[in-house]
Coordinates of C-alpha atoms and ligand atoms in Angstrom, one line a residue:
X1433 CA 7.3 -4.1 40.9
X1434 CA 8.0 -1.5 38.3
X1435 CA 8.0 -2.8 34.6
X1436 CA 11.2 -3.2 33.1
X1437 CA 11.8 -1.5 29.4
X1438 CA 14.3 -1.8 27.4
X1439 CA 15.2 1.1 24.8
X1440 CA 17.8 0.3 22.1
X1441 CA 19.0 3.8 20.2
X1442 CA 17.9 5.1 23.0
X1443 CA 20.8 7.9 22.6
X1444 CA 18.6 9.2 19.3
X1445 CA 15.7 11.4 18.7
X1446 CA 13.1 9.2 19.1
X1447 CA 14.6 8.1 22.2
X1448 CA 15.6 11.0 24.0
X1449 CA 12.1 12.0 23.8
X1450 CA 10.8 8.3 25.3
X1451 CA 13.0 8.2 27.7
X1452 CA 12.0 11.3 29.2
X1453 CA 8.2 10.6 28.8
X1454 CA 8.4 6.9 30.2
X1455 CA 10.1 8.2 32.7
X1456 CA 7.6 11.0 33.9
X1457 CA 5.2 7.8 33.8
X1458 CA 4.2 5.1 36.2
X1459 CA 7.3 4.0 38.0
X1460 CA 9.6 2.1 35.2
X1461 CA 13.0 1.1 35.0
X1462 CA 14.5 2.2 31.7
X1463 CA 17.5 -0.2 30.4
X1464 CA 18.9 2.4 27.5
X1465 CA 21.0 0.3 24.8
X1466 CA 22.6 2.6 22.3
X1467 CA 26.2 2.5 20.5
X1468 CA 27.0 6.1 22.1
X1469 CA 27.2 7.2 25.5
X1470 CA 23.9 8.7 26.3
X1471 CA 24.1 12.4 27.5
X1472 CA 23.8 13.4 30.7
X1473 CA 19.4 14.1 30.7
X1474 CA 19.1 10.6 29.1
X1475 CA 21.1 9.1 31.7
X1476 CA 19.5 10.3 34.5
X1477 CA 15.8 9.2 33.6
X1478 CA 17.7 5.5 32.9
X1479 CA 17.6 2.5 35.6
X1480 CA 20.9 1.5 33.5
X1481 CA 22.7 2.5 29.9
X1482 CA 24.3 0.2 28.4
X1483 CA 26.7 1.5 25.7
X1484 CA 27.2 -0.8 23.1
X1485 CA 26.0 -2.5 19.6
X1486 CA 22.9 -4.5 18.5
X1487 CA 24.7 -6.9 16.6
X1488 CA 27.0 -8.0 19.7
X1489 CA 25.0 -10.8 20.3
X1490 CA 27.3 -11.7 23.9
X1491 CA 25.9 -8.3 24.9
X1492 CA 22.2 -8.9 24.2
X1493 CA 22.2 -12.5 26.2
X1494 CA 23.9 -10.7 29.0
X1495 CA 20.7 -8.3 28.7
X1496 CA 19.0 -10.8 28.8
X1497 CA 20.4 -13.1 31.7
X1498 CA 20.0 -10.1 34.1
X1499 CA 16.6 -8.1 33.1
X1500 CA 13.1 -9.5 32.8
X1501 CA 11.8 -7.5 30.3
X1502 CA 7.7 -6.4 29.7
X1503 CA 8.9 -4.4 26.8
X1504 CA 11.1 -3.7 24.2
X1505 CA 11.2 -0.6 22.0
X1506 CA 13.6 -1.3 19.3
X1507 CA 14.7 2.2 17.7
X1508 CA 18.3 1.9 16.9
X1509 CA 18.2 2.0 13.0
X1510 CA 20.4 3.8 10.2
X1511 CA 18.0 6.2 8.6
X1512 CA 17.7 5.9 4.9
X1513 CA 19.9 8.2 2.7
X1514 CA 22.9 7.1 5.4
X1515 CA 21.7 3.4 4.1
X1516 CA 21.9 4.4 0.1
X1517 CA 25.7 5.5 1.3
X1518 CA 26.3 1.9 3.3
X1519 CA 23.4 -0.8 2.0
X1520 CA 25.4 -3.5 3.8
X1521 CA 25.9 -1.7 6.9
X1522 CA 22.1 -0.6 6.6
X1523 CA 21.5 -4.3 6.7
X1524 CA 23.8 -5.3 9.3
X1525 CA 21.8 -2.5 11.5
X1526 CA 18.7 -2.5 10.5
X1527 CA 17.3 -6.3 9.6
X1528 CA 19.7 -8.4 11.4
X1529 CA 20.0 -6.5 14.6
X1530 CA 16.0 -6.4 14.3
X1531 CA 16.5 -9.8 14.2
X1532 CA 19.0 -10.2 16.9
X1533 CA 16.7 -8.5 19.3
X1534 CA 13.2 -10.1 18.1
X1535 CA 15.3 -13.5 19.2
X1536 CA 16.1 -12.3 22.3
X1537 CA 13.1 -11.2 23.4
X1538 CA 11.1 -14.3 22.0
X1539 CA 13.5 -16.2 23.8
X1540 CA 13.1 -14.7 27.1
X1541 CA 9.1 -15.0 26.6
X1542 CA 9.5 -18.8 25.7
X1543 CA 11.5 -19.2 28.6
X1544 CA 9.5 -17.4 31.5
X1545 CA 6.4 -18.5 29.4
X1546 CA 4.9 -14.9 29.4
X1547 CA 3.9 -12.3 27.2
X1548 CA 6.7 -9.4 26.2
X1549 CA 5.5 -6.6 23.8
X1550 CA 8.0 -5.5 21.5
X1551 CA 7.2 -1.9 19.4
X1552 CA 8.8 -1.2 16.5
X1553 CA 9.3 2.8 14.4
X1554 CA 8.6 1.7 10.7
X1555 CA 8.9 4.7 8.5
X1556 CA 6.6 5.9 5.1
X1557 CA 9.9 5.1 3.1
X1558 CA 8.5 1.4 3.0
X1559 CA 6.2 3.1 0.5
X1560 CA 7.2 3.6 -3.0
X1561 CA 5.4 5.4 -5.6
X1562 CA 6.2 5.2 -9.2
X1563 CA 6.3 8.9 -10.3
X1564 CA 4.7 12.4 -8.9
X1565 CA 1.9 12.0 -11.2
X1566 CA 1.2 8.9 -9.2
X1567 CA 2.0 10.3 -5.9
X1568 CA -0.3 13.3 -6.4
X1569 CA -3.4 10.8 -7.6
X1570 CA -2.9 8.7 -4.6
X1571 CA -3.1 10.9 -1.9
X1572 CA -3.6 9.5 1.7
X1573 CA -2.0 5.9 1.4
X1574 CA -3.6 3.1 3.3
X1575 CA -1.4 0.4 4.7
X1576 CA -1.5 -2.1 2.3
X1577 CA -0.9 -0.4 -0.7
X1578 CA 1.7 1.1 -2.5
X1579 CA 4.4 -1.1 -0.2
X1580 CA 7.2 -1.0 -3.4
X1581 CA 10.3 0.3 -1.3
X1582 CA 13.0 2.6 -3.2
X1583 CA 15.3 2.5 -0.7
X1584 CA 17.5 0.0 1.3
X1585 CA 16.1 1.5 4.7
X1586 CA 12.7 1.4 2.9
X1587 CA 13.2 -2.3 2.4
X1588 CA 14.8 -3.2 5.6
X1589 CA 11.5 -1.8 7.1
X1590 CA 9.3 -3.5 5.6
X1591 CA 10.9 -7.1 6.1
X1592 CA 11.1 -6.2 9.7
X1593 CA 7.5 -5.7 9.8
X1594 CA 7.3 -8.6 8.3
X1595 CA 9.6 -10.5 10.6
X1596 CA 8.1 -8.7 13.7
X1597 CA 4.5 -10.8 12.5
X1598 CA 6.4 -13.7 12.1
X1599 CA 7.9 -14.0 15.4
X1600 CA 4.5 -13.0 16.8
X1601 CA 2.0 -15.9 14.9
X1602 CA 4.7 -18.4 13.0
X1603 CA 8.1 -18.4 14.9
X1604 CA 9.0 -21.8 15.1
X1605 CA 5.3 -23.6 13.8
X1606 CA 6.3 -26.6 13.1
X1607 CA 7.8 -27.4 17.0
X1608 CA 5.9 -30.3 18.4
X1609 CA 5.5 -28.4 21.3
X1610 CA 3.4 -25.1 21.8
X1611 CA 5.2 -22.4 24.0
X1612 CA 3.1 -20.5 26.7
X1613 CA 5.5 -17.6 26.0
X1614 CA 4.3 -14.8 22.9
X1615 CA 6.0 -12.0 21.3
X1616 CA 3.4 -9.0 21.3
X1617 CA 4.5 -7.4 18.0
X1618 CA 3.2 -3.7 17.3
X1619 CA 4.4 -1.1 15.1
X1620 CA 4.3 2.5 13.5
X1621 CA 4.9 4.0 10.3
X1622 CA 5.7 7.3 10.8
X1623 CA 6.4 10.5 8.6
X1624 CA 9.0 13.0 9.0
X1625 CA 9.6 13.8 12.3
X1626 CA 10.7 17.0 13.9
X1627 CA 12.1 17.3 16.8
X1628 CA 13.4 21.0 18.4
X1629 CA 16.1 19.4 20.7
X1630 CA 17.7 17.3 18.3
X1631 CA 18.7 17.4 14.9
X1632 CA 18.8 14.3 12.8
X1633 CA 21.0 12.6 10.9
X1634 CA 21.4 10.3 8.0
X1635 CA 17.3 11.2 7.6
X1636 CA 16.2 12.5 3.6
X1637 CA 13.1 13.8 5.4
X1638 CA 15.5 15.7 7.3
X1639 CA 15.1 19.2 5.3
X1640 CA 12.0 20.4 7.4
X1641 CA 14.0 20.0 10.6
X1642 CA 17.3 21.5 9.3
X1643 CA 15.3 24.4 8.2
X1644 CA 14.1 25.3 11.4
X1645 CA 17.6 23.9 13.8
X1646 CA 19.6 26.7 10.8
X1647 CA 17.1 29.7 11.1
X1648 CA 17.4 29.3 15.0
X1649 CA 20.8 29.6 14.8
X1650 CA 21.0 32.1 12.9
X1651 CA 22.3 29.8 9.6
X1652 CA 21.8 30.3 5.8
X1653 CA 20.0 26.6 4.7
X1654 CA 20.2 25.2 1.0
X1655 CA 17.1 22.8 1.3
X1656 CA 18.1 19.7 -0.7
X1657 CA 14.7 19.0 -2.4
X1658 CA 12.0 21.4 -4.3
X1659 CA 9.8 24.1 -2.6
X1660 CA 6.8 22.3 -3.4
X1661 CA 7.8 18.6 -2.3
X1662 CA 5.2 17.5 -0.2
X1663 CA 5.6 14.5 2.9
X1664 CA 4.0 13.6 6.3
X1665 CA 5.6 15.4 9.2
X1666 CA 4.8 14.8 12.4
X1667 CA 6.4 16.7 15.8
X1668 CA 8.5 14.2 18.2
X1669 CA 6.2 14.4 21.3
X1670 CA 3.5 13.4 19.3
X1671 CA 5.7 10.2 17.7
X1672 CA 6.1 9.5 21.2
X1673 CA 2.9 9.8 22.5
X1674 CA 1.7 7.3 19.5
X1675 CA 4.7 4.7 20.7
X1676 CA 3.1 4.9 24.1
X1677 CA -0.6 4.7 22.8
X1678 CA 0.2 2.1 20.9
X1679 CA 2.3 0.1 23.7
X1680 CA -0.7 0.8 26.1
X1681 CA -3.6 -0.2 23.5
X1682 CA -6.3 -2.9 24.4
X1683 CA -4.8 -5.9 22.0
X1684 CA -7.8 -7.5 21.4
X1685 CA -8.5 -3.9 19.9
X1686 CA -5.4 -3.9 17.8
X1687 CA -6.8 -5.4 14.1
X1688 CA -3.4 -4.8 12.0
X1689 CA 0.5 -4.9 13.3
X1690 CA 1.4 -2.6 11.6
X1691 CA -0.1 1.3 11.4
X1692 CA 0.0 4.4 9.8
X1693 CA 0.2 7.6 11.6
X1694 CA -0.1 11.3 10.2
X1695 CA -0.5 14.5 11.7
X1696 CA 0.4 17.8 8.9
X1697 CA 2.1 17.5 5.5
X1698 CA 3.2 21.0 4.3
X1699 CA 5.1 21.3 1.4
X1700 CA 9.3 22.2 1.8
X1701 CA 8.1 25.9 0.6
X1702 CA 5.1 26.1 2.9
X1703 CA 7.6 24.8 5.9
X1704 CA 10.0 27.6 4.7
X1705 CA 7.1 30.4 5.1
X1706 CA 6.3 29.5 8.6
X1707 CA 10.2 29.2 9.5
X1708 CA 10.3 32.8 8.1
X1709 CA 7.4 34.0 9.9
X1710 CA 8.9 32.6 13.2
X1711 CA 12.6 33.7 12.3
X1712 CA 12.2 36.6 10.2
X1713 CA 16.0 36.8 9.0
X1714 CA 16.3 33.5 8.3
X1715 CA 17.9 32.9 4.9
X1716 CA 16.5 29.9 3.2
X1717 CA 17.3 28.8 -0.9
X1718 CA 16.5 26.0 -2.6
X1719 CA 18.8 23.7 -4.2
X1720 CA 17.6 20.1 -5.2
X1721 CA 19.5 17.8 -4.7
X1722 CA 18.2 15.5 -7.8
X1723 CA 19.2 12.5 -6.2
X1724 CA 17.5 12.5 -2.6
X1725 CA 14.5 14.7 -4.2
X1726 CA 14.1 11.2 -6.2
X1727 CA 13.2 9.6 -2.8
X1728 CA 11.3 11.8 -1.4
X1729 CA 9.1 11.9 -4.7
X1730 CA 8.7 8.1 -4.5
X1731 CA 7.3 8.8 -0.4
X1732 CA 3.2 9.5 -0.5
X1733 CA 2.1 13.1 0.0
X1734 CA 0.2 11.5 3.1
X1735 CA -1.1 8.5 4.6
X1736 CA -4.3 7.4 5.6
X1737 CA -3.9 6.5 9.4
X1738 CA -7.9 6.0 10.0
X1739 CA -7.1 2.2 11.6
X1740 CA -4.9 4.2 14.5
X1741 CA -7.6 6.4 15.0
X1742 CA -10.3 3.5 14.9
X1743 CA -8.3 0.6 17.1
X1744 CA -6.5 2.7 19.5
X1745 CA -8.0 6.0 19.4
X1746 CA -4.8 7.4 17.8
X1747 CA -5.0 11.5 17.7
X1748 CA -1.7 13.7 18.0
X1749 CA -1.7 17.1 19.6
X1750 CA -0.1 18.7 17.2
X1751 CA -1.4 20.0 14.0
X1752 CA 1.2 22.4 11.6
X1753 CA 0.5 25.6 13.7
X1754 CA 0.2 24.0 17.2
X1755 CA 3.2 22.5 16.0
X1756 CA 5.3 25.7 15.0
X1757 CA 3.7 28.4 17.8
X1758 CA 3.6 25.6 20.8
X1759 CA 6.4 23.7 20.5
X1760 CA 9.1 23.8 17.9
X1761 CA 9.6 27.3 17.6
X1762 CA 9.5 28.3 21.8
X1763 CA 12.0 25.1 22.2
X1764 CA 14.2 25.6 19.4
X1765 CA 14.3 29.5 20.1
X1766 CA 15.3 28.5 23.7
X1767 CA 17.9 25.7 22.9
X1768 CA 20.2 28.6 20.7
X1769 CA 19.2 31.3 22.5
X1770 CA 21.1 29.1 25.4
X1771 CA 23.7 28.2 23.7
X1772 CA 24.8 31.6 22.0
X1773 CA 24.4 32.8 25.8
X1774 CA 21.7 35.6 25.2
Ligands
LIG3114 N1 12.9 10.1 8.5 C1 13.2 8.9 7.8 C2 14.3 9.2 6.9 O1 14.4 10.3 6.3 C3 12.0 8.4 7.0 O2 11.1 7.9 7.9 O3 15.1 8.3 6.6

């Protein structure tokens, strides 16, 4: 029997570039839950897509009722400078459709008393450092510290984490009976990502890849924070490589729930130069935007991702110049070239 995934936001970056990979994998079938109708590649890798919204709880017992799920990666999330513009709605998204689909799937394990792994994208905005003098002296950022969230999708992050272990070792303790059925609760806290087939949106790491999407297409970009801000990147078929790794990881191996992983970290003004060396015309300025370069200043310059390395041999394949020369700029160059017909 092939295992059965489910994949909410499965419409997004992160999960056009899942889909495709679990797909090209051992024989799965892919349940794709997102509030758009997914285009026509992500619907053809998918057993079913289902188009609708996390919070419709009807919907996600109807899941539910028909699929026996192994897994669930839970994506769908409003990225944080869309949350600063909609807090509440952040919320609604975010924490309590987290929570609407941890309770579904511990439900389903309680029920078939068996195991279901559930993965979960946590982001470096669940870090929050005081000022640049502070960001600068801490450097790579283990998990535990520094967790002081600036932002509401910082915050709704974290508590999901936190609900995610909750679910996994405390949901319901004080039952009289024990359940044979367990919640396998793993996730990620990733940087910036990249992708060169999508663009984000509603991201305030989303500079680097609107960079690169306007020099391809021939656009003039105003980057919204300083030339020498300096974040975690990471390229998106190495975020979904680590959601696979992860998923796939030995569990008696796994010594946290939650991990940091890093690949490069170039400043806005280093990304810039290699943009311009790739796209030679392109026509990049710099106008900070004071108000999202305050967030990004609060996010660490890097993070320390040695547990991912040591539990589950964590290692992406794409450092910042494998990164520009073998992926982003050959795809992205491709993607325009198509589209302006050349
Ligand atoms: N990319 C996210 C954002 O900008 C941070 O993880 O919101």
């Amino acid at each position: 029997m092939p295992r059965t995934v489910l994949i909410t936001g499965a419409n997004g970056e992160i999960g056009h570039g899942l889909v495709t990979m679990l797909a090209d994998l051992a024989p799965t079938r892919i349940v794709a839950l997102d509030l758009h109708q997914p285009d026509a590649l992500v619907q053809s890798r998918c057993h079913r897509v289902v188009v609708g919204d996390i919070s419709d709880l009807a919907l996600l017992e109807n899941l539910a009722a028909t699929y026996d799920f192994d897994v669930v990666y839970h994506l769908a999330a409003l990225l944080s400078t869309k949350s600063e513009r909609q807090p509440r709605l952040a919320n609604r998204v975010n924490v309590d459709g987290t929570l609407n689909l941890l309770e579904m799937t511990i439900n389903q394990a309680r029920e078939q008393e068996r195991e279901i792994k559930f993965i979960y994208p946590s982001s470096i905005a669940v870090y929050g450092l005081p000022d640049l003098a502070t960001k600068h002296s801490a450097g790579k950022v283990r998990e535990d510290d520094w967790c002081e969230p600036r932002t509401m999708y910082g915050i709704n992050k974290l508590y999901c984490e936190r609900l995610g272990r909750y679910y996994e070792q405390f949901y319901r303790q004080l039952d009289a009976r024990v359940s044979g059925g367990r919640l396998d609760f793993r996730s990620l806290r990733f940087p910036g990502l990249i992708s060169a087939v999508t663009t984000p949106t509603g991201g305030t790491s989303d500079f680097a890849p609107e960079m690169l999407h306007a020099a391809a297409r021939r656009s003039p970009y105003a980057c919204f924070v300083r030339a020498d801000t300096r974040i975690p990147f990471m390229a998106m078929p190495d975020a979904v490589k680590a959601l696979l790794d992860l998923e796939s990881a030995t569990g008696e191996r796994l010594t946290r729930k939650v991990y940091n992983v890093g690949s490069f970290n170039p400043s806005a003004g280093e990304f810039a130069d290699r943009v311009k060396e790739a796209f030679p015309h392109a026509s990049i300025s710099f106008a900070p935007d004071l108000k999202r370069q305050s967030i990004v200043d609060s996010w660490p310059v890097d993070v320390d991702d040695s547990a991912a390395r040591q539990d589950w041999g964590w290692s992406p394949n794409f450092d910042f110049t494998r990164a520009f020369d073998e992926y982003l700029v050959p795809a992205v160059s491709r993607r325009y070239r198509a589209a302006r017909g050349d």
